[in-house]
Coordinates of C-alpha atoms in Angstrom, one line a residue:
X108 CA 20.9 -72.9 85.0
X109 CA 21.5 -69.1 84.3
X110 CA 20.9 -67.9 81.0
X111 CA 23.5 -65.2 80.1
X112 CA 23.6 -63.0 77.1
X113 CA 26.3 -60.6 76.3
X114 CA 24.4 -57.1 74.7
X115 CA 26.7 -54.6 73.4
X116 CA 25.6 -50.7 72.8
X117 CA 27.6 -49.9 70.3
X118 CA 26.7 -46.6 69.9
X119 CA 29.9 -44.3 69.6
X120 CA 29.2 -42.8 66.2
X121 CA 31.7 -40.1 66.9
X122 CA 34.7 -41.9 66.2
X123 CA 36.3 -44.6 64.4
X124 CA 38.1 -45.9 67.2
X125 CA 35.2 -47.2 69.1
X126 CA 34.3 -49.1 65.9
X127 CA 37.3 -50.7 66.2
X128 CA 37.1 -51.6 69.6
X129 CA 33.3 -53.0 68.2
X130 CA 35.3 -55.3 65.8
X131 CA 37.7 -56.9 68.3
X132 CA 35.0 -57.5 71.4
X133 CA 33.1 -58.8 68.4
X134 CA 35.7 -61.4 67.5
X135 CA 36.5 -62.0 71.5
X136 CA 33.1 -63.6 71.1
X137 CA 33.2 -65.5 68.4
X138 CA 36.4 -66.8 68.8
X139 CA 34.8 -68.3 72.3
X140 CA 31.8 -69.4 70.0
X141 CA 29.6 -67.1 71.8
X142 CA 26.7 -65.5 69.4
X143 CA 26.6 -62.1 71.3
X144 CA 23.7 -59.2 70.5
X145 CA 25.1 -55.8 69.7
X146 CA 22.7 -53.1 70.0
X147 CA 23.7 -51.1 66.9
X148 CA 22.8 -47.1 66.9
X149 CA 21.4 -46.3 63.1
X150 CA 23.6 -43.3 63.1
X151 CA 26.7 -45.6 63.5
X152 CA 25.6 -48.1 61.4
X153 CA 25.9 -45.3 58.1
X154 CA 29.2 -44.1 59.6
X155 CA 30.3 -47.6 59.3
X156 CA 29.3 -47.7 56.1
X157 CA 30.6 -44.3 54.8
X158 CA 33.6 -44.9 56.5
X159 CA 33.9 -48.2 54.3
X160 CA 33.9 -50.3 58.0
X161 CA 33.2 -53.5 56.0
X162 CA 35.6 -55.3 58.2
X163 CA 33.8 -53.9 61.4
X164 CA 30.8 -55.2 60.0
X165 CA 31.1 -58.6 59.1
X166 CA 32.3 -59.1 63.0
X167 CA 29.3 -57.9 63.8
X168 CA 26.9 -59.6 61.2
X169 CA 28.6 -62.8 63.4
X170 CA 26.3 -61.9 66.2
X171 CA 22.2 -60.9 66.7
X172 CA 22.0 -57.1 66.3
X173 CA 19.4 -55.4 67.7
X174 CA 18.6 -51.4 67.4
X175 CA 19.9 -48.7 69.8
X176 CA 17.9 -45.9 68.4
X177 CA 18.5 -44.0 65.3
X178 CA 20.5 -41.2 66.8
X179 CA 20.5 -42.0 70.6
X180 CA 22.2 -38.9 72.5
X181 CA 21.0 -36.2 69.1
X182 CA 18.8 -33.2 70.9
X183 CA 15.7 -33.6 71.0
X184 CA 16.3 -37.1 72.3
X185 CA 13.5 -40.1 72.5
X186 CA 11.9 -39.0 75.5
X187 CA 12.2 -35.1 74.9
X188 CA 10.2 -35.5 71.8
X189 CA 7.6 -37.9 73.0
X190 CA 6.8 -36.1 76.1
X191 CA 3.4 -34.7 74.7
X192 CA 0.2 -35.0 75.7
X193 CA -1.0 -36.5 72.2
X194 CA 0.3 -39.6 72.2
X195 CA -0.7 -40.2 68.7
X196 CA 1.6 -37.4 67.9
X197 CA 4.4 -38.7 69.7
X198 CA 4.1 -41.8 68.0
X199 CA 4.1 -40.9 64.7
X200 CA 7.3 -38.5 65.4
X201 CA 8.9 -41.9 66.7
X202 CA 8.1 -43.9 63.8
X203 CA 9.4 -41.4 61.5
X204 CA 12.7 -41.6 63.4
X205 CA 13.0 -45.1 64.5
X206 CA 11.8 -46.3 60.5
X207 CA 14.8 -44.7 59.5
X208 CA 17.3 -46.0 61.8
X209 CA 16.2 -49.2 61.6
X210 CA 16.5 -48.9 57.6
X211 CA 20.0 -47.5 58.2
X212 CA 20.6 -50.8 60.5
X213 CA 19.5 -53.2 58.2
X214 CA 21.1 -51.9 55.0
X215 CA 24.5 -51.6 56.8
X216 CA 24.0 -55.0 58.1
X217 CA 21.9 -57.6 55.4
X218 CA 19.4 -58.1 58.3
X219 CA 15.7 -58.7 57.6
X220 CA 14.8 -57.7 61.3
X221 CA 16.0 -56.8 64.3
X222 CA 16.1 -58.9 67.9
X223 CA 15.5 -56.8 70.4
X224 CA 15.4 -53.0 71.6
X225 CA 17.6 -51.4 73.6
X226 CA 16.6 -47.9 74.7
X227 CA 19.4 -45.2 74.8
X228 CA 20.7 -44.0 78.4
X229 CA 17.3 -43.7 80.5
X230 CA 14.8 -43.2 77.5
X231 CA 11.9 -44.9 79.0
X232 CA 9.4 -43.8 76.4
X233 CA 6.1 -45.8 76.8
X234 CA 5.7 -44.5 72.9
X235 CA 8.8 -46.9 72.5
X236 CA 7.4 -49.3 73.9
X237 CA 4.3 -49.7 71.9
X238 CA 5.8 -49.2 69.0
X239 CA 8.4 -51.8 69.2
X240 CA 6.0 -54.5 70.4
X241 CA 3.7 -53.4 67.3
X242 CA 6.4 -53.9 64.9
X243 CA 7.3 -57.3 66.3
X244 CA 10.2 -55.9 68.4
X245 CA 9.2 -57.5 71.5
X246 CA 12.5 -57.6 73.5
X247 CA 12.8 -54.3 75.4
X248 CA 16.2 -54.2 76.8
X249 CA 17.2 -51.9 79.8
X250 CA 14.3 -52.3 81.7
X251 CA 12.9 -49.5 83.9
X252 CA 12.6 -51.5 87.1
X253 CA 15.4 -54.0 88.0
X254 CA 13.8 -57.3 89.5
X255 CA 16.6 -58.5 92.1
X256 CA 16.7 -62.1 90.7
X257 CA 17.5 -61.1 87.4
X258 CA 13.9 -62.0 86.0
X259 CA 12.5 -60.6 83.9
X260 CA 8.6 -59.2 83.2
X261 CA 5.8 -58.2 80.8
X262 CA 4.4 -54.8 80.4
X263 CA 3.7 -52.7 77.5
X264 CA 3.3 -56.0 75.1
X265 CA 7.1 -56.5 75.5
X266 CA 9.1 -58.7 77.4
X267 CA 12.3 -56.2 79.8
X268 CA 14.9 -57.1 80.8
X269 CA 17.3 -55.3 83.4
X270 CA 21.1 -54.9 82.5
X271 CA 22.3 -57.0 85.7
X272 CA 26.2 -56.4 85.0
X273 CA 28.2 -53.3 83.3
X274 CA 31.4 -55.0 81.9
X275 CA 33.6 -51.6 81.3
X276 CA 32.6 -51.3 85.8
X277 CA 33.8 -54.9 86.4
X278 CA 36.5 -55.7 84.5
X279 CA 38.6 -52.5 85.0
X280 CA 38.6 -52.3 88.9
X281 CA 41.9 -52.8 90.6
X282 CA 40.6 -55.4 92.9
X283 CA 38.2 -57.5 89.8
X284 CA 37.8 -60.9 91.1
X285 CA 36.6 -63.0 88.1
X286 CA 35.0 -65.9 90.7
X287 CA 33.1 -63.4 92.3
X288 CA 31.7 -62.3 89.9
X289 CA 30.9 -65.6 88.1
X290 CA 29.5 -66.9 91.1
X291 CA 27.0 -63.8 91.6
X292 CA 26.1 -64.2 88.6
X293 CA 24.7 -67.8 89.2
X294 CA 23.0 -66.7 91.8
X295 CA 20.4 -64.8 88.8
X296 CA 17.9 -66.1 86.8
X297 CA 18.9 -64.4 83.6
X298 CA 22.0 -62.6 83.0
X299 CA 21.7 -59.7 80.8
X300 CA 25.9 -58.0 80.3
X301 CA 25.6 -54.5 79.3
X302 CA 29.4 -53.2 78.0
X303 CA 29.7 -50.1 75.6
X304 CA 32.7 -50.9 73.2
X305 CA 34.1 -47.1 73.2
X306 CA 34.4 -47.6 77.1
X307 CA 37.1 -50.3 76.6
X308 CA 39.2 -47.3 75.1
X309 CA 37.6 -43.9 76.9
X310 CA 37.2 -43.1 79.9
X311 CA 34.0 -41.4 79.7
X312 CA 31.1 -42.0 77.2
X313 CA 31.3 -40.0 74.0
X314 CA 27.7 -38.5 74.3
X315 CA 29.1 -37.0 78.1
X316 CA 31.1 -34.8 76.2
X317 CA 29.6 -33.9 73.2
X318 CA 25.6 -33.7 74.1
X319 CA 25.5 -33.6 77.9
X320 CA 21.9 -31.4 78.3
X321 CA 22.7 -30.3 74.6
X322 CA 24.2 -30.3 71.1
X323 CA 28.0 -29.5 71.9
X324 CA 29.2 -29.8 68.5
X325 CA 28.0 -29.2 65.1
X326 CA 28.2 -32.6 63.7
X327 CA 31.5 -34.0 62.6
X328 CA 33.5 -31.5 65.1
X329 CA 33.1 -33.8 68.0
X330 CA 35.4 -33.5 70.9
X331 CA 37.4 -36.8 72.1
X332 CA 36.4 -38.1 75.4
X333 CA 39.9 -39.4 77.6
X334 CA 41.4 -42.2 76.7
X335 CA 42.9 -45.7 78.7
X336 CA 46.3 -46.5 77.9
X337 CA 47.2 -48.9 75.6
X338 CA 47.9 -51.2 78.3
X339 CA 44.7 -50.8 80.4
X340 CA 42.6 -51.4 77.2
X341 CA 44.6 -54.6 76.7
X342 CA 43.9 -55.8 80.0
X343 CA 40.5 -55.4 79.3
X344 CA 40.2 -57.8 76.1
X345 CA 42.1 -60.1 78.3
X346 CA 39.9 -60.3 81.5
X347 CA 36.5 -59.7 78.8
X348 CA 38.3 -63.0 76.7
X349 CA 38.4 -65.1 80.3
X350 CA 34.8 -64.3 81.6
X351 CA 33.8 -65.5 78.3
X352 CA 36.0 -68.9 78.3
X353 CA 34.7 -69.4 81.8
X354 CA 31.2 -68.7 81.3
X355 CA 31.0 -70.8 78.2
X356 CA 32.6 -73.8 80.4
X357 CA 30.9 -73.6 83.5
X358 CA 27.7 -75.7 83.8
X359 CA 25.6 -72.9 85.8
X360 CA 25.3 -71.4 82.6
X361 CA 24.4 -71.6 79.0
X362 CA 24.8 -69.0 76.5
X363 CA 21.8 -68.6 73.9
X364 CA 21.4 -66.6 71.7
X365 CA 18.9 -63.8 72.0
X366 CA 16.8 -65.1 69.0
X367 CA 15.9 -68.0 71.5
X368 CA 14.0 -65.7 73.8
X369 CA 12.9 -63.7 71.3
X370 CA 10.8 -67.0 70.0
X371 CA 9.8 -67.9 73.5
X372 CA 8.7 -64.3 74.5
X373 CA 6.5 -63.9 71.3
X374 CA 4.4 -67.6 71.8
X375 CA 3.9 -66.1 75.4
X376 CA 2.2 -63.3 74.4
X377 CA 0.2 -64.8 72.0
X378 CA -0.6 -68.2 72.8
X379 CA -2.2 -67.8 76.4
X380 CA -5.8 -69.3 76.6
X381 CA -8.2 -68.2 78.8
X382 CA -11.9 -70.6 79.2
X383 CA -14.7 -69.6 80.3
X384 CA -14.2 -72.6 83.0
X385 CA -11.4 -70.3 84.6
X386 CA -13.4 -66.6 85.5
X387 CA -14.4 -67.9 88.9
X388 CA -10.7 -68.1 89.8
X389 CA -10.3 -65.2 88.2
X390 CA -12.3 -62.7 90.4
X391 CA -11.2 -64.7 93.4
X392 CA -7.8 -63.8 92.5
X393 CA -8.7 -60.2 91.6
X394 CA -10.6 -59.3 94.6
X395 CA -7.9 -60.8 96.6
X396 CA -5.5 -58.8 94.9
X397 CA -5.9 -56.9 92.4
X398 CA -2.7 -56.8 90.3
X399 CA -1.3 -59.6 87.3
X400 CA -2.3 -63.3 88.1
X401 CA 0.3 -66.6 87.6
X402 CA -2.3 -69.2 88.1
X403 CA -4.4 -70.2 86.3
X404 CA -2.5 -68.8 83.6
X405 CA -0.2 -65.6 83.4
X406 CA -2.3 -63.0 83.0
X407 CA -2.6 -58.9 83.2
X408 CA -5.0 -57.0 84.8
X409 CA -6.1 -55.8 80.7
X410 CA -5.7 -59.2 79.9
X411 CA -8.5 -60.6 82.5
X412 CA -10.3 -56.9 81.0
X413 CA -10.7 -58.3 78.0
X414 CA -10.8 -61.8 78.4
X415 CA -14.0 -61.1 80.3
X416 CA -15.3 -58.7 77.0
X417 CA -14.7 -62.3 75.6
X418 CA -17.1 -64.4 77.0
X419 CA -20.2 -61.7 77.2
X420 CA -20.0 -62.5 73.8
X421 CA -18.7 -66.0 73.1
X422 CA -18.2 -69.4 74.9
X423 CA -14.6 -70.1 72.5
X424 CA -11.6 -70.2 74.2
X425 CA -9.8 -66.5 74.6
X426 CA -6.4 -65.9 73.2
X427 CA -4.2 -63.5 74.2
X428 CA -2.7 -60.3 72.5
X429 CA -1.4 -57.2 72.5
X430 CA -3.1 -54.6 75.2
X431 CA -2.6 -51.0 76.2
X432 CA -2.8 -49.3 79.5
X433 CA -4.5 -45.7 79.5
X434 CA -3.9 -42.1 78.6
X435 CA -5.4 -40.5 81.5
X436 CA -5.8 -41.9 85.6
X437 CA -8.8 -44.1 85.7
X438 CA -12.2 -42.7 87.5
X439 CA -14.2 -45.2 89.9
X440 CA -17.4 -44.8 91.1
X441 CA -17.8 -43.3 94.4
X442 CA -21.0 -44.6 95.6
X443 CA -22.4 -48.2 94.9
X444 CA -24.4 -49.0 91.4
X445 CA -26.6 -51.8 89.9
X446 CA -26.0 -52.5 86.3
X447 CA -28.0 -54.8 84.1
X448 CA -26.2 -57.2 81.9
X449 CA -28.0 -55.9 78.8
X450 CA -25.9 -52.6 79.8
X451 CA -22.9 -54.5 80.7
X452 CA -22.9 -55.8 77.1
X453 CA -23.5 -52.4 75.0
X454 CA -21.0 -50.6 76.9
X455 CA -18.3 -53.7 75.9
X456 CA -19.4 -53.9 72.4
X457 CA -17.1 -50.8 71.2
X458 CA -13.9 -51.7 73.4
X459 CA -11.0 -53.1 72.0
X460 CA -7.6 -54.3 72.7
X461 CA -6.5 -52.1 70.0
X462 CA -6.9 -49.0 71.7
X463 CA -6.2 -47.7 75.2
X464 CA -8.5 -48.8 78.0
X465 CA -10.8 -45.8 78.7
X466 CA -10.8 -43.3 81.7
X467 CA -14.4 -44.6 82.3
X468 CA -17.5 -45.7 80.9
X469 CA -21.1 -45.3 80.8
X470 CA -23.5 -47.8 81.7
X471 CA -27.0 -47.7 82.4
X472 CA -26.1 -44.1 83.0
X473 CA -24.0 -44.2 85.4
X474 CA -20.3 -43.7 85.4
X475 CA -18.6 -46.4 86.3
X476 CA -14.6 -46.9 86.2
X477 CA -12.7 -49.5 84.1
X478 CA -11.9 -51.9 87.1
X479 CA -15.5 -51.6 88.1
X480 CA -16.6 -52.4 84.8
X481 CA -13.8 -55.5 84.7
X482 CA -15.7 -57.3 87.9
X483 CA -19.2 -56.2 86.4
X484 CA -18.2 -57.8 83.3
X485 CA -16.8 -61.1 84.9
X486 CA -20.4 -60.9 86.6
X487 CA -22.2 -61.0 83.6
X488 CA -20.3 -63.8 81.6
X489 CA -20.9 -66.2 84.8
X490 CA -24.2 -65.9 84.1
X491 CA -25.5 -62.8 86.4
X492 CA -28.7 -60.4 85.0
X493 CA -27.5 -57.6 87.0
X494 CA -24.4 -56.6 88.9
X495 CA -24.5 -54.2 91.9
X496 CA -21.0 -52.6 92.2
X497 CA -19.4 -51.0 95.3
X498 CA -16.4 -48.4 95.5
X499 CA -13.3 -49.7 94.6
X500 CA -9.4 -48.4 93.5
X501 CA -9.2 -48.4 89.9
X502 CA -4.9 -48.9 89.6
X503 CA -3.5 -52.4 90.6
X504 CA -1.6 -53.6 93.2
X505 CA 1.4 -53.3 91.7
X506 CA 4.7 -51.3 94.2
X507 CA 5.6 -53.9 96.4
X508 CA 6.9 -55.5 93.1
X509 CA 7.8 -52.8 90.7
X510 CA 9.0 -49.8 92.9
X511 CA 11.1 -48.2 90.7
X512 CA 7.7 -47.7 87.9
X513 CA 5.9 -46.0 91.3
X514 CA 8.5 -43.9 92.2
X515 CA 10.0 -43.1 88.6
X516 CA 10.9 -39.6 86.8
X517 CA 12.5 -39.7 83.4
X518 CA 13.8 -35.8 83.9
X519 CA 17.0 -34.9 85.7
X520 CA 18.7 -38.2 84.3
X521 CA 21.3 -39.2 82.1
X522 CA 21.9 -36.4 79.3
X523 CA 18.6 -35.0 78.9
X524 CA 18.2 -31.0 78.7
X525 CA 17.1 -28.8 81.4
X526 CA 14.3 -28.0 79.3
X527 CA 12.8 -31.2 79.2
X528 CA 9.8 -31.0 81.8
X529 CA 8.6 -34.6 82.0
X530 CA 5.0 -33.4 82.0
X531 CA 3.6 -36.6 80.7
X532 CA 6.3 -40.0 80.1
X533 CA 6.4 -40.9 83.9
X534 CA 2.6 -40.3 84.6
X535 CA 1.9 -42.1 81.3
X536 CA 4.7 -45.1 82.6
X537 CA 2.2 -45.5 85.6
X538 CA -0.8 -45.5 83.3
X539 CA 0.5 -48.6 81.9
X540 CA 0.3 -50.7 84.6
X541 CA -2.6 -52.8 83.8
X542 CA -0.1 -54.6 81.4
X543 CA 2.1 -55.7 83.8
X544 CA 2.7 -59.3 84.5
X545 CA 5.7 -61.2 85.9
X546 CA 8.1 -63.7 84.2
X547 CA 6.7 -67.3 85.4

C-alpha cells in the first residue's frame, strides 16, 4: 500500500486572501477526515494572529503543522546567510532565526512542537539540516534528490522526503485526468502532495513578485500577484475535494498522519544495534562497496566509522545516533602505511559523533585519511596488533543513487539574489555524504 500525505506551504504572508484559501483546503480535509500537515511560515503565523485569523486557525490546529521557515522568501534568505565558511556561525545565525519562527508558530497555534521541516523554495542548507535533527525535527521535507519510487532516505540525521506531486500543476490543467493520476500515484512507495494554498487563487507565487533576487517592497506595500477567476478557483476545491474522497476510499492507499512517520523515523535513528559479531560483514561490505549498507542492518558509512570506535573500546552492543559528515574534502594517504593498534586506539580516543568527522588524522605519525582510518579501525576491534593500509578514495560510492547531491548548486535557483555566490552550501551538501543511507 502507498502511504500518502497531503503537506501544505502555507506561506503567503502578504495577503489575507491566501489565508483564506488556507482555511477552506483546511476544511476540504477534514471534512474527508484526512489529518493533513500544513507547513506554516512563522511570519504568517503572526499575520494570522494580528489580523485576528482565529477562524483560519482553528482549521489549521485540525491538522499536523510543521514549520516553513520564519520568513521564507525575506532577503538574506536561509541559504544566503548560511553560505559561510564557519559553519558554527551560520548555525547560530539560523537558530536565532528559526527559534523565533518556530516561537511565532507555536504561540499562533497551541502547539508544543512541530512535525516536520519543510525548507522554503530550494533552501538546501546542510546548517538546516543539523539543526532540525538536533532539535528533534527529524522530518526534512522537500528533499534535495528525488528517489524515483517515491522513497525516501537518511542523511544529515533526518529522514527526506521528495514532493512527488504539485497539486495547484495537476488539478488546474485542461486535460486533468483524476485516474491517472491516482493510479501513478500507486505506482510510489510514499506519496508526499506539495499544494501552496495562495496558488488555488494566484497565478503566480506571492514571493515571484515581491522578492524575486530581492526585497521589492518595504513591508506591508506588497504587490498582488494575478489572480484565477472565481470560477477556476472553484473548480479547484472541487477536483482537490474528489482526489481526497478517492484516495481516502481506494485500498492502494492509506492516509496517516505525519506524526506516524515522525515516530517511526526517530526509533530508526536511534535504535539500530550494531555487535561486535557483525564487523566481518561489515568490511566485506565496505571494501565491496564503499557507500551505506542495508544488511546486516541499515547503516552509514559514519555510522560503521563509529561503530568501529565502539568496539576498540568495548565489547556492548553499539547504538546508533546522530552523526555529521565533514567541513572540508577528506585527505587519504597516498602511499601504503602500517599502523599499530596501540595508535589506532589514541588517535580514536578524542573522536566523537558530536562533532564533524575530521579531514584526517595522525597516527603513529603518519597521515592517514578518515576512510583509511575506518578499515584500520575495524582491523583493530577484530583482534589485529597492526594494520598495514594501502591507497584508497576517501568519499563513498554514492551517484549512481543520489545524482542530483553530485551534480547540485543551490545558486541560480528559485528567488535567490545575484549576489549569492554559493561558495560553500553545495560543496558542504557533498561533504555530508557519509550520512547517507537509503529507506529499507
Amino acid at each position: 500500500m502507498t502511504d500518502v500525505y497531503f503537506c501544505f506551504d502555507t506561506e503567503d504572508f502578504t495577503s489575507d486572501k491566501s489565508s483564506t484559501s488556507a482555511k477552506r483546503e483546511a476544511d476540504i480535509l477534514s471534512a474527508n477526515g484526512i489529518k493533513g500537515n500544513f507547513n506554516l511560515v512563522g511570519y504568517l503565523a503572526r499575520e494570522l494572529i494580528r489580523n485576528r485569523r482565529y477562524d483560519v486557525l482553528d482549521s489549521l490546529k485540525k491538522h499536523s503543522i510543521s514549520t516553513h521557515s520564519l520568513r521564507h522568501s525575506i532577503h538574506p534568505t536561509i541559504c544566503e546567510y548560511t553560505d559561510l565558511e564557519d559553519y558554527f556561525n551560520a548555525r547560530r545565525e539560523f537558530e536565532r532565526q528559526e527559534a523565533e519562527g518556530l516561537g511565532m508558530i507555536k504561540a499562533a497555534t497551541g502547539i508544543d512542537s512541530v512535525v516536520a521541516a519543510c525548507p522554503p523554495g530550494y533552501s538546501m542548507s546542510y546548517v538546516a539540516m543539523y539543526t532540525y535533527a538536533d532539535w528533534d525535527i527529524p522530518i526534512f521535507i522537500g528533499s534535495i534528490n528525488p528517489m524515483p519510487d517515491g522513497s525516501g532516505f537518511y542523511y544529515c540525521n533526518g529522514f527526506h522526503t521528495n514532493y512527488d506531486i504539485c497539486l495547484e500543476d495537476e488539478l488546474f490543467k485542461d486535460d486533468y485526468n483524476e485516474a491517472a493520476l491516482i493510479d501513478r500515484m500507486a505506482s510510489l512507495r510514499h506519496v508526499f502532495i506539495c499544494h501552496h494554498p495562495h496558488r488555488a487563487i494566484y497565478k503566480k507565487h506571492w514571493d515571484r513578485v515581491n522578492y524575486d533576487g530581492y526585497n521589492h517592497h518595504p513591508m506591508y506595500e506588497w504587490e498582488e500577484p494575478e489572480m484565477y477567476t472565481a470560477e477556476e478557483s472553484e473548480m479547484f476545491y472541487r477536483r482537490m475535494d474528489s482526489l481526497a474522497k478517492v484516495l481516502k476510499s481506494d485500498p492502494r492507499f492509506v492516509l496517516p498522519p505525519l506524526e506516524t512517520l515522525d515516530e517511526k523515523v526517530k526509533k530508526d535513528i536511534f535504535g539500530r544495534t550494531v555487535t561486535r559479531e557483525m564487523l566481518p560483514s561489515i568490511k566485506q561490505s565496505l571494501e565491496k562497496d564503499f557507500k551505506w549498507l542495508v544488511s546486516p542492518v541499515s547503516l552509514s558509512v559514519a555510522d560503521c566509522f563509529f561503530a568501529a570506535r565502539h568496539f576498540l573500546f568495548s565489547d556492548e552492543p553499539y547504538t546508533t545516533g546522530r552523526v555529521h559528515g565533514f567541513l572540508a574534502d577528506p585527505e587519504g594517504i597516498t602511499e601504503s602505511v602500517t599502523l599499530s593498534a596501540d595508535g589506532v586506539r589514541k588517535a580514536a580516543a578524542s573522536l566523537s559523533p558530536d562533532d564533524f568527522l575530521p579531514q584526517f588524522l595522525f597516527v603513529d605519525g603518519h597521515k592517514v585519511g578518515p576512510a583509511d582510518f575506518l578499515f584500520a579501525m575495524l582491523d583493530v576491534a577484530m583482534g589485529a596488533k597492526c594494520v598495514t593500509l594501502y591507497q584508497r578514495a576517501q568519499e563513498c560510492n554514492y551517484a549512481g543513487t543520489f545524482p542530483y547531491i553530485k551534480t547540485c548548486r543551490i545558486d541560480g535557483y528559485w528567488i535567490h539574489s545575484a549576489d549569492f555566490k554559493d561558495e560553500w552550501l553545495s560543496r558542504r551538501i557533498r561533504q555530508q555524504t557519509w550520512t547517507l543511507r537509503t529507506e529499507l
